[in-house]
């Protein structure tokens, strides 16, 4: 709790420092993103369903250990998202994700809120010029609303059977392509982030 309060207390100063160091010759806009990874597998995701009183719901179920990882960054400011699918997670894949993300709107400075997963360590690498990472304190997942985007996406594939990983990946791509910016903003738009961001960058 102490770390959480400290992070929130220092958030505005952290953003002000980023603004102070901004290279305006190369950067024309600034955006805030929440980044995370989640595993999507062929095992059928269960969820609550409505049924008559005393009637046990029945549904198809597939048990499988095959899965894909979906990497994503979601903006509470513009509603934009950037995603990548991989077979696993590692530091090298995280660096590849950041490099690819940096090429999306290369003149936009991307402030990316991340958790403390071991493979998020970037001590030995040079980040792209338009990427700034902002780690949240350990054991504070409530500070990263990207988690809620995954919940929303997994609800879309719950109670469904996918025969192959290709079929599942196609469905994931479809969901990502059709997700509306206003929905992303409504899911990730925590006021303590958005109000602070606008105070620092939108005056």
mmCIF file of N, CA and C in Angstrom, residues 33-37 70-74 81-86 90-104 112 114 120 128 131 133 150:
data_model
loop_
_atom_site.group_PDB
_atom_site.id
_atom_site.type_symbol
_atom_site.label_atom_id
_atom_site.label_comp_id
_atom_site.label_asym_id
_atom_site.label_seq_id
_atom_site.Cartn_x
_atom_site.Cartn_y
_atom_site.Cartn_z
ATOM 1 N N UNK A 33 0.115 4.816 -22.619
ATOM 2 C CA UNK A 33 -0.363 3.465 -22.892
ATOM 3 C C UNK A 33 -0.184 2.588 -21.652
ATOM 4 N N UNK A 34 -1.035 1.566 -21.553
ATOM 5 C CA UNK A 34 -0.863 0.512 -20.561
ATOM 6 C C UNK A 34 -0.527 -0.767 -21.309
ATOM 7 N N UNK A 35 0.575 -1.418 -20.918
ATOM 8 C CA UNK A 35 1.044 -2.597 -21.638
ATOM 9 C C UNK A 35 0.973 -3.830 -20.746
ATOM 10 N N UNK A 36 0.653 -4.964 -21.381
ATOM 11 C CA UNK A 36 0.608 -6.225 -20.647
ATOM 12 C C UNK A 36 0.611 -7.376 -21.644
ATOM 13 N N UNK A 37 0.767 -8.597 -21.121
ATOM 14 C CA UNK A 37 0.684 -9.808 -21.944
ATOM 15 C C UNK A 37 -0.320 -10.753 -21.294
ATOM 16 N N UNK A 70 -0.620 -13.018 -26.216
ATOM 17 C CA UNK A 70 -0.987 -11.763 -26.864
ATOM 18 C C UNK A 70 -0.381 -10.614 -26.061
ATOM 19 N N UNK A 71 0.420 -9.809 -26.753
ATOM 20 C CA UNK A 71 1.013 -8.607 -26.163
ATOM 21 C C UNK A 71 0.184 -7.407 -26.605
ATOM 22 N N UNK A 72 -0.081 -6.489 -25.711
ATOM 23 C CA UNK A 72 -0.889 -5.347 -26.104
ATOM 24 C C UNK A 72 -0.579 -4.087 -25.318
ATOM 25 N N UNK A 73 -0.756 -2.947 -25.967
ATOM 26 C CA UNK A 73 -0.674 -1.640 -25.329
ATOM 27 C C UNK A 73 -1.945 -0.873 -25.676
ATOM 28 N N UNK A 74 -2.531 -0.236 -24.669
ATOM 29 C CA UNK A 74 -3.840 0.392 -24.838
ATOM 30 C C UNK A 74 -3.817 1.800 -24.249
ATOM 31 N N UNK A 81 -4.685 1.053 -29.818
ATOM 32 C CA UNK A 81 -4.089 -0.174 -29.296
ATOM 33 C C UNK A 81 -3.047 -0.682 -30.278
ATOM 34 N N UNK A 82 -2.084 -1.427 -29.748
ATOM 35 C CA UNK A 82 -1.057 -2.055 -30.579
ATOM 36 C C UNK A 82 -0.781 -3.423 -29.997
ATOM 37 N N UNK A 83 -0.941 -4.468 -30.810
ATOM 38 C CA UNK A 83 -0.847 -5.839 -30.300
ATOM 39 C C UNK A 83 0.097 -6.694 -31.139
ATOM 40 N N UNK A 84 0.595 -7.749 -30.526
ATOM 41 C CA UNK A 84 1.476 -8.708 -31.187
ATOM 42 C C UNK A 84 1.234 -10.085 -30.581
ATOM 43 N N UNK A 85 1.191 -11.109 -31.412
ATOM 44 C CA UNK A 85 0.981 -12.476 -30.951
ATOM 45 C C UNK A 85 2.278 -13.269 -31.059
ATOM 46 N N UNK A 86 2.598 -14.038 -30.011
ATOM 47 C CA UNK A 86 3.811 -14.848 -30.016
ATOM 48 C C UNK A 86 3.513 -16.220 -29.411
ATOM 49 N N UNK A 90 9.464 -13.577 -23.405
ATOM 50 C CA UNK A 90 10.876 -13.504 -23.062
ATOM 51 C C UNK A 90 11.317 -12.057 -23.187
ATOM 52 N N UNK A 91 12.498 -11.786 -22.677
ATOM 53 C CA UNK A 91 13.039 -10.426 -22.782
ATOM 54 C C UNK A 91 13.252 -10.041 -24.240
ATOM 55 N N UNK A 92 13.748 -10.965 -25.045
ATOM 56 C CA UNK A 92 13.989 -10.667 -26.463
ATOM 57 C C UNK A 92 12.687 -10.323 -27.183
ATOM 58 N N UNK A 93 11.630 -11.047 -26.854
ATOM 59 C CA UNK A 93 10.333 -10.755 -27.478
ATOM 60 C C UNK A 93 9.788 -9.417 -27.008
ATOM 61 N N UNK A 94 10.033 -9.087 -25.744
ATOM 62 C CA UNK A 94 9.599 -7.784 -25.237
ATOM 63 C C UNK A 94 10.315 -6.656 -25.978
ATOM 64 N N UNK A 95 11.605 -6.807 -26.191
ATOM 65 C CA UNK A 95 12.369 -5.799 -26.931
ATOM 66 C C UNK A 95 11.862 -5.694 -28.368
ATOM 67 N N UNK A 96 11.577 -6.847 -28.984
ATOM 68 C CA UNK A 96 11.038 -6.842 -30.350
ATOM 69 C C UNK A 96 9.689 -6.123 -30.378
ATOM 70 N N UNK A 97 8.867 -6.365 -29.367
ATOM 71 C CA UNK A 97 7.571 -5.699 -29.303
ATOM 72 C C UNK A 97 7.750 -4.183 -29.218
ATOM 73 N N UNK A 98 8.655 -3.731 -28.362
ATOM 74 C CA UNK A 98 8.881 -2.293 -28.212
ATOM 75 C C UNK A 98 9.428 -1.681 -29.497
ATOM 76 N N UNK A 99 10.313 -2.391 -30.163
ATOM 77 C CA UNK A 99 10.863 -1.883 -31.420
ATOM 78 C C UNK A 99 9.778 -1.742 -32.478
ATOM 79 N N UNK A 100 8.907 -2.754 -32.585
ATOM 80 C CA UNK A 100 7.807 -2.679 -33.553
ATOM 81 C C UNK A 100 6.835 -1.567 -33.173
ATOM 82 N N UNK A 101 6.540 -1.458 -31.883
ATOM 83 C CA UNK A 101 5.616 -0.428 -31.405
ATOM 84 C C UNK A 101 6.167 0.973 -31.672
ATOM 85 N N UNK A 102 7.465 1.128 -31.553
ATOM 86 C CA UNK A 102 8.078 2.439 -31.769
ATOM 87 C C UNK A 102 7.889 2.925 -33.204
ATOM 88 N N UNK A 103 7.739 1.981 -34.147
ATOM 89 C CA UNK A 103 7.542 2.343 -35.556
ATOM 90 C C UNK A 103 6.090 2.725 -35.857
ATOM 91 N N UNK A 104 5.204 2.433 -34.930
ATOM 92 C CA UNK A 104 3.811 2.866 -35.056
ATOM 93 C C UNK A 104 3.732 4.313 -34.583
ATOM 94 N N UNK A 112 4.765 4.265 -21.569
ATOM 95 C CA UNK A 112 4.158 2.946 -21.434
ATOM 96 C C UNK A 112 4.240 2.474 -19.982
ATOM 97 N N UNK A 114 4.068 -0.336 -17.367
ATOM 98 C CA UNK A 114 4.291 -1.778 -17.413
ATOM 99 C C UNK A 114 4.342 -2.335 -15.991
ATOM 100 N N UNK A 120 10.504 -7.973 -18.466
ATOM 101 C CA UNK A 120 10.370 -6.551 -18.767
ATOM 102 C C UNK A 120 11.638 -5.772 -18.434
ATOM 103 N N UNK A 128 14.127 2.431 -27.857
ATOM 104 C CA UNK A 128 13.873 3.388 -28.942
ATOM 105 C C UNK A 128 13.657 4.784 -28.370
ATOM 106 N N UNK A 131 10.196 5.794 -26.854
ATOM 107 C CA UNK A 131 9.609 4.899 -25.859
ATOM 108 C C UNK A 131 10.126 5.280 -24.468
ATOM 109 N N UNK A 133 9.424 3.896 -20.490
ATOM 110 C CA UNK A 133 8.749 2.899 -19.675
ATOM 111 C C UNK A 133 8.520 3.434 -18.263
ATOM 112 N N UNK A 150 -7.896 -7.573 -21.219
ATOM 113 C CA UNK A 150 -7.825 -9.027 -21.404
ATOM 114 C C UNK A 150 -9.106 -9.697 -20.905
#
